[in-house]
Structures are given as structure tokens and as C-alpha cells.
mmCIF file of C-alpha atoms in Angstrom:
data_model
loop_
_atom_site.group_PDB
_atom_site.id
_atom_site.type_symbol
_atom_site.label_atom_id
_atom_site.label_comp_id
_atom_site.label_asym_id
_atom_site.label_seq_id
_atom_site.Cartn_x
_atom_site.Cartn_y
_atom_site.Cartn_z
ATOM 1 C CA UNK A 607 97.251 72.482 106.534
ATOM 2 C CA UNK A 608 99.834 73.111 103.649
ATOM 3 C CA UNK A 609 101.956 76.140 103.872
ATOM 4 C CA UNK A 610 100.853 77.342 100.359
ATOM 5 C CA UNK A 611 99.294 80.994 99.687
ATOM 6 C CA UNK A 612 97.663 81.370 96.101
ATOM 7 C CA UNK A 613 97.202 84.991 94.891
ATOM 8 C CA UNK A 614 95.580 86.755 92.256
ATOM 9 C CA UNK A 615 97.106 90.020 91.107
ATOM 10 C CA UNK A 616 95.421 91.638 87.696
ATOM 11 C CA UNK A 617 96.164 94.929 86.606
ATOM 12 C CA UNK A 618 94.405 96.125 83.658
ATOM 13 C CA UNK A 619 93.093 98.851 85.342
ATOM 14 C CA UNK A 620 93.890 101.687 87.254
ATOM 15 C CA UNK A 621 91.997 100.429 90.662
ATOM 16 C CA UNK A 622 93.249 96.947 90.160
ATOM 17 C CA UNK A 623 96.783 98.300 89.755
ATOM 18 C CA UNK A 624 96.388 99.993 92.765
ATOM 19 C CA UNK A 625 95.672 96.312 94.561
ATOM 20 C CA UNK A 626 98.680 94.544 92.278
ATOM 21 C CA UNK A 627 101.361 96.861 93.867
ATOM 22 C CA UNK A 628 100.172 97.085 98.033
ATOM 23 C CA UNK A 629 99.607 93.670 97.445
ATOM 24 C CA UNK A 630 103.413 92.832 97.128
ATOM 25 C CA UNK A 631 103.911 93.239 100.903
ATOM 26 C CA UNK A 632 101.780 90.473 101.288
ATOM 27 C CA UNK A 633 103.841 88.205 99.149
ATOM 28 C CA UNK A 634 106.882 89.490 101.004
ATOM 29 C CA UNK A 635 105.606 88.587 104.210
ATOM 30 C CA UNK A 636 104.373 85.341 103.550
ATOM 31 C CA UNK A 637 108.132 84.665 101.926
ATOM 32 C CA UNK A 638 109.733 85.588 105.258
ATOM 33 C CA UNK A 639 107.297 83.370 107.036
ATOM 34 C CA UNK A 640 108.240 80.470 104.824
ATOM 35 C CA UNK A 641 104.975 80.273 103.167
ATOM 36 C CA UNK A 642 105.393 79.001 99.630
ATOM 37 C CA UNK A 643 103.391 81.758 97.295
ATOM 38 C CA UNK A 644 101.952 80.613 94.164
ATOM 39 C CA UNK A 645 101.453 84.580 92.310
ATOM 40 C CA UNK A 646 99.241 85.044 89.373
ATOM 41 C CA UNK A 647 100.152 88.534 88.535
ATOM 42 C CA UNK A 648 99.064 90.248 85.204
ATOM 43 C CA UNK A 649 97.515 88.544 82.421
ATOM 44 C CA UNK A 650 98.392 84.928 84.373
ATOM 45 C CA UNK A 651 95.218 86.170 86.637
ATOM 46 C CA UNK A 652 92.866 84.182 84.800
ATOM 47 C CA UNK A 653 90.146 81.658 85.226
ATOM 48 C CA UNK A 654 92.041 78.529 83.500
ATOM 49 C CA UNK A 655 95.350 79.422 85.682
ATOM 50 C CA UNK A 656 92.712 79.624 88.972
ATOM 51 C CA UNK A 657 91.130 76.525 88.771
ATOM 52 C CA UNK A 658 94.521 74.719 87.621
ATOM 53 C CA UNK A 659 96.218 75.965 90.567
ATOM 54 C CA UNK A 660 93.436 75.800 93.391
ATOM 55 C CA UNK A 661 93.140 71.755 91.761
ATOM 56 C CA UNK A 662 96.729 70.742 91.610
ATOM 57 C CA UNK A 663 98.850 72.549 93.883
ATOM 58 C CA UNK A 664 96.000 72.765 96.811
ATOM 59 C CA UNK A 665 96.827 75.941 98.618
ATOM 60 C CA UNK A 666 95.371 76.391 102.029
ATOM 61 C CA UNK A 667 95.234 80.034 101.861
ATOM 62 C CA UNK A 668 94.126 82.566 98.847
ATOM 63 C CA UNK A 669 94.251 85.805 98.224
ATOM 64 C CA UNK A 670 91.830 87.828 95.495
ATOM 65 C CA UNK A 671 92.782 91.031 94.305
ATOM 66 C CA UNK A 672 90.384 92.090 91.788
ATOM 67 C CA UNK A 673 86.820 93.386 90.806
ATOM 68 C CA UNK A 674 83.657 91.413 91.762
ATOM 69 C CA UNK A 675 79.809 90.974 92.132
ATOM 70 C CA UNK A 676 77.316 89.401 94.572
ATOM 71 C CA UNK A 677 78.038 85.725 92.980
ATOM 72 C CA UNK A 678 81.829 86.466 91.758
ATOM 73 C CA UNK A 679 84.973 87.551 91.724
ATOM 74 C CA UNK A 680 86.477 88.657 88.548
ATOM 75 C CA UNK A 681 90.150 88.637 87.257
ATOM 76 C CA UNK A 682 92.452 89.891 84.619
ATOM 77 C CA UNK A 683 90.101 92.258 81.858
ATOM 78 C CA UNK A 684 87.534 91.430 84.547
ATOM 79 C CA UNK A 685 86.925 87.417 83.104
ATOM 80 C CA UNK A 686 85.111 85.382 85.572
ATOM 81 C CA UNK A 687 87.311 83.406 87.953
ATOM 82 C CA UNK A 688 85.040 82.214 90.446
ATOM 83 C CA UNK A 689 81.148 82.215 90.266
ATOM 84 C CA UNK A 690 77.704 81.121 91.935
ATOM 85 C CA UNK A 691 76.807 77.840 90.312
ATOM 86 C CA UNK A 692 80.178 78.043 88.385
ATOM 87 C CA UNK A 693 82.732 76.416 90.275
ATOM 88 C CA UNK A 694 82.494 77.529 93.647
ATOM 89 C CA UNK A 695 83.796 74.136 95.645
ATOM 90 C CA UNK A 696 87.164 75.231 94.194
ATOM 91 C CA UNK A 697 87.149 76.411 97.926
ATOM 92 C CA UNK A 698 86.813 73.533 99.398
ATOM 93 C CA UNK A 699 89.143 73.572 102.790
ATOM 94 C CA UNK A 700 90.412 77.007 101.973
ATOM 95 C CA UNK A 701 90.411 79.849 103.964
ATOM 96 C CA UNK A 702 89.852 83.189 101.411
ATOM 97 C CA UNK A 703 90.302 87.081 101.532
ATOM 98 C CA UNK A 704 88.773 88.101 98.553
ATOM 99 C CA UNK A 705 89.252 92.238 98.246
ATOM 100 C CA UNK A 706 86.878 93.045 95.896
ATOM 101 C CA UNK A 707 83.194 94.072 95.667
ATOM 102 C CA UNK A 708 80.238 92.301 97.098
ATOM 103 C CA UNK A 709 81.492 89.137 96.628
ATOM 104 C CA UNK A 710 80.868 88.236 100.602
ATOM 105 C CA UNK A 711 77.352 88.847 99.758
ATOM 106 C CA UNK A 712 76.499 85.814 98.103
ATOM 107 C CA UNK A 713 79.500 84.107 96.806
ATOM 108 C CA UNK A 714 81.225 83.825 100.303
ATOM 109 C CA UNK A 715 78.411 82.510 101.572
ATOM 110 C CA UNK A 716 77.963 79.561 98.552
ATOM 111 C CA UNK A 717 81.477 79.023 99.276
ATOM 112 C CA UNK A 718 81.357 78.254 102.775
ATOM 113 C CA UNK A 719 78.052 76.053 101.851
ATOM 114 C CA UNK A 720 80.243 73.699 99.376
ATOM 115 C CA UNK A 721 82.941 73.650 102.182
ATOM 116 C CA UNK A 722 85.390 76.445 101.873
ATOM 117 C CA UNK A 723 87.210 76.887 105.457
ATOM 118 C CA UNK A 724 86.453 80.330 106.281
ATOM 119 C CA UNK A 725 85.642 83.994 104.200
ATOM 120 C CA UNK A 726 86.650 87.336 104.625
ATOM 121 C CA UNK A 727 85.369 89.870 102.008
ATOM 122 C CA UNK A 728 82.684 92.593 101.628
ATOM 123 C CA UNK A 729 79.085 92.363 101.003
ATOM 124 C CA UNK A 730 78.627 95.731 99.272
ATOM 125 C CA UNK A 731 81.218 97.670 97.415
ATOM 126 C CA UNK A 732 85.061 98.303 98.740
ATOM 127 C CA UNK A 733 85.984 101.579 98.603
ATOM 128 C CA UNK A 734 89.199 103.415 98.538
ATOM 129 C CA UNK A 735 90.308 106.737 97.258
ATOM 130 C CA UNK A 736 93.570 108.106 95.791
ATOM 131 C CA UNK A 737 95.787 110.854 95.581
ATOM 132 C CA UNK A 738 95.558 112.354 91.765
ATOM 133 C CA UNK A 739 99.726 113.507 91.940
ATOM 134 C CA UNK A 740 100.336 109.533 93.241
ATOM 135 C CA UNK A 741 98.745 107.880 90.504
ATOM 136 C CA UNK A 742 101.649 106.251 89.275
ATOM 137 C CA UNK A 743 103.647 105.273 92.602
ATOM 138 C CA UNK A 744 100.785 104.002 94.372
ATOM 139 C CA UNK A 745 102.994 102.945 97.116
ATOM 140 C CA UNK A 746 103.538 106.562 97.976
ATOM 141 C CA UNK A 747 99.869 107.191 98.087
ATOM 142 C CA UNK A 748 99.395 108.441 101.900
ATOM 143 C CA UNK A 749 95.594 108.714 101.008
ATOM 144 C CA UNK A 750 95.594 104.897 99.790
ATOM 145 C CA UNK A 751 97.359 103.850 102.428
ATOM 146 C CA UNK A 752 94.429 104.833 104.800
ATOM 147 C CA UNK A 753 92.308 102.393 103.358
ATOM 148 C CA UNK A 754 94.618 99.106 102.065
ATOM 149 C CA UNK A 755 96.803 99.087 104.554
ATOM 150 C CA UNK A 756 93.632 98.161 106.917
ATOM 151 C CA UNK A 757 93.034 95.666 104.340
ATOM 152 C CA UNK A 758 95.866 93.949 104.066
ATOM 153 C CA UNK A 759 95.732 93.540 107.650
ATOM 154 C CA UNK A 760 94.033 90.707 107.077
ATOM 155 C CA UNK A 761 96.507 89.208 105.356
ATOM 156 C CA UNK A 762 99.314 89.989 107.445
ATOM 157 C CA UNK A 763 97.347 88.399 110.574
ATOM 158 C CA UNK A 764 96.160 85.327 108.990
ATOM 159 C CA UNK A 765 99.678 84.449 107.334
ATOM 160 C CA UNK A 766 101.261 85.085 111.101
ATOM 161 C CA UNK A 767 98.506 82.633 112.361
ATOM 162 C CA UNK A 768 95.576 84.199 113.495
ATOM 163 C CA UNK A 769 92.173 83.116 113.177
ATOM 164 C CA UNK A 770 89.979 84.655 110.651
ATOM 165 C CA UNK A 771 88.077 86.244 113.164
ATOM 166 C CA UNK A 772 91.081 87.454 114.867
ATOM 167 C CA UNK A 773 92.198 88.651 111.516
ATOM 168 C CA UNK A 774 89.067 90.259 110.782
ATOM 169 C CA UNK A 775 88.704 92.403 113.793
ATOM 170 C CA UNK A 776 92.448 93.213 113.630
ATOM 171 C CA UNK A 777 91.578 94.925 110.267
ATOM 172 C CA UNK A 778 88.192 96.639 111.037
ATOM 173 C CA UNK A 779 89.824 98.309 113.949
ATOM 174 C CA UNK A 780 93.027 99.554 111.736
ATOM 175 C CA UNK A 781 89.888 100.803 109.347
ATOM 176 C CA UNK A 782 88.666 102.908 112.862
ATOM 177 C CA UNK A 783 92.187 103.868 113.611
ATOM 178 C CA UNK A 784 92.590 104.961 110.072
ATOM 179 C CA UNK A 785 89.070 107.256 110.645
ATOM 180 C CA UNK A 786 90.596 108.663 113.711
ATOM 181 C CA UNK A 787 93.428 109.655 112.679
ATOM 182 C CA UNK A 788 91.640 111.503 109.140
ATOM 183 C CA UNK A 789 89.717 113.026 111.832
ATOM 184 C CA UNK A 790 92.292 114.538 114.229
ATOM 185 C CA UNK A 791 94.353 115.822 111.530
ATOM 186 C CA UNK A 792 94.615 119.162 110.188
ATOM 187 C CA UNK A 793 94.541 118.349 106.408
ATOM 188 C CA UNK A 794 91.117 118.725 105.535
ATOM 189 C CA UNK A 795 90.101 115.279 105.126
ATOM 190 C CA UNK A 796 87.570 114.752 106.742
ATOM 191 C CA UNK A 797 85.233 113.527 103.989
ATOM 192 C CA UNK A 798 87.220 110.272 104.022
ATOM 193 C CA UNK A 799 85.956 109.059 107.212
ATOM 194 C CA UNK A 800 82.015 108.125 105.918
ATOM 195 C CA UNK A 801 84.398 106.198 103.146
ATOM 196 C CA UNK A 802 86.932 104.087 105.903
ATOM 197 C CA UNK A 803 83.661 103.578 108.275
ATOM 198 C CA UNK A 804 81.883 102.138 105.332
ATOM 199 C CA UNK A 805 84.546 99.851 104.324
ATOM 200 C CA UNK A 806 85.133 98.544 108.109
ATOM 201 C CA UNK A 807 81.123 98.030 108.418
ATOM 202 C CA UNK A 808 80.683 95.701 105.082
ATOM 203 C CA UNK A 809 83.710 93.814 105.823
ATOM 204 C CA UNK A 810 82.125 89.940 106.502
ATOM 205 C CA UNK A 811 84.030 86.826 108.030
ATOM 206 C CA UNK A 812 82.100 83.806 107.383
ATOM 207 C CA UNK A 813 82.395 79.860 107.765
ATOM 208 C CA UNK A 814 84.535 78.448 110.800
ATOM 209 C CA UNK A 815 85.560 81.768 112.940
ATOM 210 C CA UNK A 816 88.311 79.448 114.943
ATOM 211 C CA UNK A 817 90.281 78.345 111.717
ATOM 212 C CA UNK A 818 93.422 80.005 111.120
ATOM 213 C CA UNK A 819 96.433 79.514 108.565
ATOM 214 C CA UNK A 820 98.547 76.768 110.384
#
């Protein structure tokens, strides 16, 4: 398995923006590991760049930030980059984290079907709240961080080697560590919790549990 990560990073939106900047650490990470990162950031998030890249450069693991559906996930101004009947054995022998919405519900599933490697995404909507006052240093966003860094877990344990399932269950329980520690604080944040549970409950792993990022 080649040591490449491909990742989509658009930010035309305030949510997605959110995803473009935690998402760095991920890139970071996989540097220090050696892991050569192909990074469509911005407007470069788009379906011809996608299917040029997953084609020639054949990375092994991939990374979608973004918006999505039951049969997609979407990219930069929310175009299409992969769909149900559309072009789905891009996939083929990948393993994929796909943060955005719902696209584990059918799409991961298609994927796996036309041979994609494994799936990790969500088969309803991902949630995440913000701080209002952090909006424009969303790395400083301690309310965020609840949520994506329990996300990103995923990332950080497949690109040190872990299975997908490993991976998977390494993030749901940062998602229940995240709850507990809303919960046994004295800041009145409580009404996060039903939001972090929800997240760690939709979270799917699909395809070959075993395979990991090696």
C-alpha cells in the first residue's frame, strides 16, 4: 500500500471553513509520518481535480472534508465530487474518512460494493457547534474542539497504522470522553452532550474492519 494521503479541503462556507483549518493537523501529521499528502484546498476541491488525482497518483488513503448526502459527498460551492451511480469505483482499494453528512448511508456502502478498502463516515447528519466570539480563529474554538478533535481521531489513528476499526472506536470513545467531560464541568454546557452522543452513534466503519494504512 502506497504511502499517499489525498485530501479535500473546501471552504466556501462558514462550516466547511471550520473543517479546512482543524483539518491542517492532519496534514501535519501525516508529513511527520512521511506520508506524501496530495491537498486540494480551496477552489482546487473540485470534482475534475478528484477524479484526476484518485486516477493518476493512486493514493491509498483519503480524506473528505466537506458537505454531503445519502449517495454523495460534495466539494468546493458544494459541486458533486463523488456520487451513487456517478463514479463511485474511484474507491477502489482505498480506505476513506469522509466527514460530512450521511454519506455512510448509502454512498459508503456502494463504495465498499465496487471495492473501496474500508469506510468511515456518518449515516445521518454530523454535527458540531461553535463558539459565536471564535468564529474567525476556529482553532481557538474550545466548543469545536469537543466535537473535531474526536473526529480527526480517525485520522490521526489510521495514518499511525491502525485498523479502521481500531480507528473508529478510538474516535467514538474520544466523542464519550468529550460528553463526559461537557458533563462534569461547571460551564453550563450541558446541552452539548445529546449533540457529541449523536455524532459518536451515526459514526459507521464499513468494508474490511482488519485493513489499516500500511
Amino acid at each position: 500500500m502506497n504511502k499517499i494521503l489525498l485530501i479535500t479541503r473546501p471552504k466556501h462556507d462558514p462550516i466547511v471553513r471550520y473543517l479546512f483549518h482543524w483539518s491542517k493537523k492532519i496534514i501535519e501529521l501525516a508529513r511527520e509520518k512521511s506520508v506524501a499528502v496530495l491537498n486540494l484546498e480551496g477552489e482546487r476541491a473540485n470534482y475534475k481535480e478528484v477524479e484526476s488525482m484518485l486516477q493518476k497518483k493512486e493514493p491509498s488513503l483519503v480524506f473528505f472534508n466537506g458537505h454531503g448526502g445519502d449517495d454523495c459527498i460534495k466539494g468546493h460551492n458544494d459541486e458533486v465530487l463523488l456520487g451513487v451511480g456517478k463514479n463511485e469505483e474511484l474507491l477502489v482499494s482505498k480506505i476513506v474518512y469522509a466527514l460530512s453528512c450521511r454519506s455512510g448511508k448509502q454512498l459508503g456502502h456502494e463504495s465498499i460494493k465496487k471495492g473501496a478498502l474500508g469506510y468511515i463516515g456518518y449515516d445521518d447528519d454530523f454535527v458540531f457547534v461553535v463558539d459565536p466570539d471564535k468564529i474567525s480563529e476556529p482553532l481557538r474554538d474550545e466548543t469545536a474542539e469537543l466535537f473535531l478533535e474526536p473526529s480527526n481521531q480517525i485520522m490521526v489513528s489510521l495514518i499511525k497504522g491502525h485498523s479502521i476499526e481500531d480507528s473508529h472506536q478510538r474516535s467514538k470513545k474520544a466523542f464519550r470522553e468529550s460528553a463526559i467531560k461537557v458533563a462534569s464541568s461547571e460551564s453550563h454546557n450541558n446541552y452539548l452532550i445529546p449533540y457529541l452522543l449523536w455524532d459518536m452513534q451515526h459514526q459507521v466503519c464499513l468494508g474490511n474492519r482488519d485493513v489499516s494504512f500500511k
